[in-house]
C-alpha positions as CSV (number, residue, x, y, z in Angstrom):
1,M,-8.0,-18.5,-17.6
2,N,-8.0,-16.3,-20.7
3,K,-5.3,-13.7,-20.4
4,K,-7.4,-11.0,-22.0
5,K,-10.1,-11.6,-19.3
6,L,-7.4,-11.4,-16.6
7,L,-6.1,-8.2,-18.1
8,I,-9.5,-6.6,-18.2
9,G,-10.1,-7.7,-14.6
10,S,-6.8,-6.0,-13.6
11,I,-7.8,-2.9,-15.4
12,V,-11.1,-2.8,-13.6
13,L,-9.6,-3.3,-10.2
14,N,-6.9,-0.7,-10.8
15,C,-9.6,1.8,-11.8
16,V,-11.5,1.0,-8.6
17,I,-8.4,1.4,-6.5
18,I,-7.7,4.8,-7.9
19,L,-11.3,6.0,-7.5
20,L,-11.5,4.7,-3.9
21,V,-8.3,6.3,-2.8
22,A,-9.3,9.6,-4.6
23,F,-12.6,9.5,-2.8
24,S,-10.9,8.8,0.6
25,V,-8.5,11.7,0.2
26,M,-11.4,14.0,-0.8
27,C,-13.0,13.0,2.5
28,F,-10.1,14.6,4.4
29,F,-11.4,17.9,3.1
30,V,-15.2,17.3,2.7
31,N,-17.2,15.7,5.5
32,V,-18.9,12.9,3.6
33,F,-19.3,10.7,6.6
34,H,-20.8,12.9,9.3
35,E,-19.1,11.0,12.1
36,E,-15.7,11.6,10.5
37,K,-13.4,14.4,11.6
38,M,-11.9,16.3,8.6
39,V,-8.1,16.3,8.9
40,G,-7.1,18.2,5.7
41,F,-3.5,17.9,4.7
42,W,-2.7,16.4,8.1
43,G,-4.1,13.2,6.8
44,F,-0.9,12.7,4.8
45,K,1.2,12.3,8.0
46,Y,-0.2,8.8,8.3
47,F,1.4,5.8,6.6
48,T,-2.1,4.6,5.9
49,T,-2.7,7.6,3.6
50,D,0.7,7.6,2.1
51,S,0.7,3.8,1.3
52,N,-2.7,4.1,-0.3
53,V,-1.8,7.1,-2.4
54,L,1.4,5.2,-3.5
55,L,-0.7,2.3,-4.6
56,A,-3.1,4.5,-6.5
57,I,-0.3,6.2,-8.3
58,T,1.5,3.0,-9.2
59,S,-1.9,1.4,-10.2
60,G,-2.4,4.4,-12.5
61,I,1.0,3.9,-14.1
62,L,0.3,0.2,-14.6
63,L,-3.2,1.0,-15.9
64,F,-1.7,3.1,-18.7
65,F,0.4,0.1,-19.9
66,E,-2.4,-2.3,-19.4
67,I,-4.7,-0.3,-21.7
68,K,-1.9,-0.2,-24.3
69,A,-1.5,-4.0,-24.0
70,L,-5.2,-4.6,-24.4
71,K,-5.3,-2.5,-27.5
72,S,-2.2,-4.0,-29.1
73,G,-2.8,-7.6,-28.0
74,D,0.9,-8.3,-27.1
75,Y,0.4,-8.0,-23.3
76,F,3.7,-6.3,-22.8
77,I,4.1,-4.6,-19.4
78,P,7.5,-2.9,-18.6
79,K,9.2,-4.5,-15.6
80,W,9.7,-1.2,-13.8
81,A,5.9,-0.6,-13.9
82,E,5.3,-4.1,-12.5
83,V,7.9,-3.5,-9.6
84,L,6.3,-0.1,-8.8
85,K,2.8,-1.6,-8.4
86,F,4.3,-4.4,-6.3
87,C,5.9,-1.8,-4.0
88,G,2.5,-0.1,-3.6
89,V,0.8,-3.4,-2.8
90,I,3.4,-4.2,-0.1
91,A,3.0,-0.8,1.4
92,V,-0.8,-1.2,1.8
93,S,-0.3,-4.8,3.0
94,V,1.8,-3.4,5.8
95,T,-1.0,-1.0,6.6
96,F,-3.5,-3.8,6.6
97,W,-1.5,-6.1,8.9
98,V,-0.4,-3.4,11.4
99,V,-4.1,-2.4,11.8
100,V,-5.2,-6.0,12.2
101,L,-2.4,-7.2,14.5
102,Y,-1.6,-4.0,16.4
103,L,-4.0,-1.1,16.2
104,R,-7.3,-3.1,16.1
105,A,-9.5,-0.3,17.3
106,P,-13.1,-0.5,15.9
107,I,-12.7,3.0,14.4
108,M,-10.0,1.6,12.2
109,F,-12.7,-0.4,10.3
110,M,-15.3,2.4,9.9
111,G,-16.0,4.9,7.0
112,V,-12.9,6.0,5.2
113,N,-10.7,3.9,7.5
114,L,-12.4,0.8,6.2
115,I,-11.6,1.7,2.7
116,L,-7.9,2.5,3.3
117,H,-7.2,-0.2,5.9
118,V,-9.0,-3.1,4.3
119,I,-10.8,-2.7,1.0
120,V,-8.0,-1.1,-1.0
121,P,-5.2,-3.4,0.4
122,V,-7.4,-6.4,-0.4
123,L,-8.1,-5.2,-4.0
124,G,-4.4,-4.4,-4.5
125,F,-3.4,-7.9,-3.3
126,I,-6.0,-9.6,-5.6
127,S,-5.1,-7.6,-8.7
128,T,-1.4,-8.2,-8.3
129,V,-1.4,-11.9,-7.3
130,F,-4.4,-13.3,-9.2
131,L,-4.9,-11.0,-12.2
132,E,-1.5,-9.6,-13.3
133,F,-0.2,-12.6,-15.1
134,W,3.2,-11.1,-16.1
135,F,6.1,-12.0,-13.8
136,N,9.5,-10.6,-14.4
137,M,10.7,-9.7,-10.9
138,K,13.6,-11.5,-9.3
139,I,13.3,-12.4,-5.7
140,G,15.8,-9.7,-4.7
141,E,13.8,-7.1,-6.6
142,S,10.8,-7.9,-4.5
143,L,12.6,-6.4,-1.5
144,Y,12.1,-3.0,-3.1
145,G,8.7,-3.2,-1.6
146,A,10.1,-2.7,1.9
147,I,11.6,0.7,1.0
148,P,8.5,2.9,1.4
149,M,7.9,1.6,5.0
150,A,11.6,1.9,5.9
151,M,11.6,5.5,4.6
152,Y,8.4,6.4,6.5
153,G,9.7,4.7,9.7
154,I,12.9,6.8,9.7
155,F,10.8,10.0,9.0
156,Y,8.3,9.1,11.7
157,W,11.0,8.6,14.3
158,I,12.6,11.9,13.4
159,M,9.3,13.8,13.6
160,T,8.0,12.1,16.8
161,V,11.2,12.1,18.8
162,P,13.8,14.8,18.2
163,I,11.5,17.2,16.3
164,Y,8.6,16.6,18.7
165,H,10.8,17.5,21.7
166,M,11.8,20.7,20.0
167,S,8.5,21.9,18.5
168,G,5.8,19.6,19.9
169,E,4.1,19.5,16.5
170,W,4.0,15.7,16.0
171,N,3.0,13.4,18.8
172,D,3.6,9.6,18.7
173,F,0.1,9.0,17.3
174,Y,0.9,5.3,16.5
175,Q,2.5,4.9,20.0
176,F,5.4,3.1,18.4
177,N,7.9,4.8,20.7
178,N,6.3,3.9,24.0
179,G,8.9,3.0,26.5
180,N,11.6,4.3,24.1
181,L,11.1,1.1,22.1
182,G,10.7,2.8,18.8
183,W,13.7,0.8,17.5
184,L,11.9,-2.4,18.3
185,S,8.7,-1.3,16.6
186,F,10.7,-0.2,13.5
187,S,12.5,-3.5,13.4
188,L,9.4,-5.6,13.7
189,I,7.5,-3.7,11.0
190,L,10.5,-3.8,8.7
191,L,10.6,-7.6,9.3
192,L,6.9,-7.7,8.5
193,S,7.5,-5.8,5.3
194,I,10.3,-8.1,4.2
195,L,8.2,-11.2,4.9
196,L,5.3,-9.7,2.9
197,C,7.7,-9.0,0.0
198,L,9.0,-12.5,-0.1
199,G,5.6,-14.1,0.6
200,I,3.6,-12.2,-2.0
201,W,6.4,-12.6,-4.5
202,A,6.4,-16.4,-4.0
203,L,2.6,-16.6,-4.2
204,K,2.5,-14.5,-7.3
205,R,5.2,-16.7,-8.8
206,I,3.2,-19.8,-8.2
207,I,-0.1,-18.4,-9.5
208,T,1.7,-16.9,-12.6
209,K,3.3,-20.2,-13.5
210,H,-0.1,-21.9,-13.3
211,I,-1.6,-19.3,-15.6
212,N,1.2,-19.3,-18.1
């Protein structure tokens, strides 16, 4: 496919991702869907929110260089911008698969939750794998994508175990620590993150070689 068309497609999807995430965050403060409970800034304690915001920010950074590339015609994208976007995609991919494989409640696929759990992760995956035809990452660099989840996992354990016992402010809302098995939940999700890093990297490598 024509690289210019792929670039334009990526620009469009990155814009859509940014707008959808911005709209979803707005819904934390404005009751757009009448069945939704407004959570305000508490919405940022969820990895769902944090991963989507990360993707929106990294998509915005990439979008800046994509527009420059479209204007100049040389299609140069800095490697660090590519890696950052990849990290955002891995983060929302973890969100998607944890919801599909573990949480699975119907409410997870309604209103804003549908946007953040399914639509944005799918758009992020499509834009990165099928439209962003530059590929400079080494396989080891793909593992940077597991860092956001690992950082959140450590923070989540601190807030829901020792801090919760002291202040009672954060409960184990994901129920990852049931039966004192938080270490197992963390290990499994970290493994999922690593597998997603390697799998999406490999798929992107195959698609990119075909395009180029």
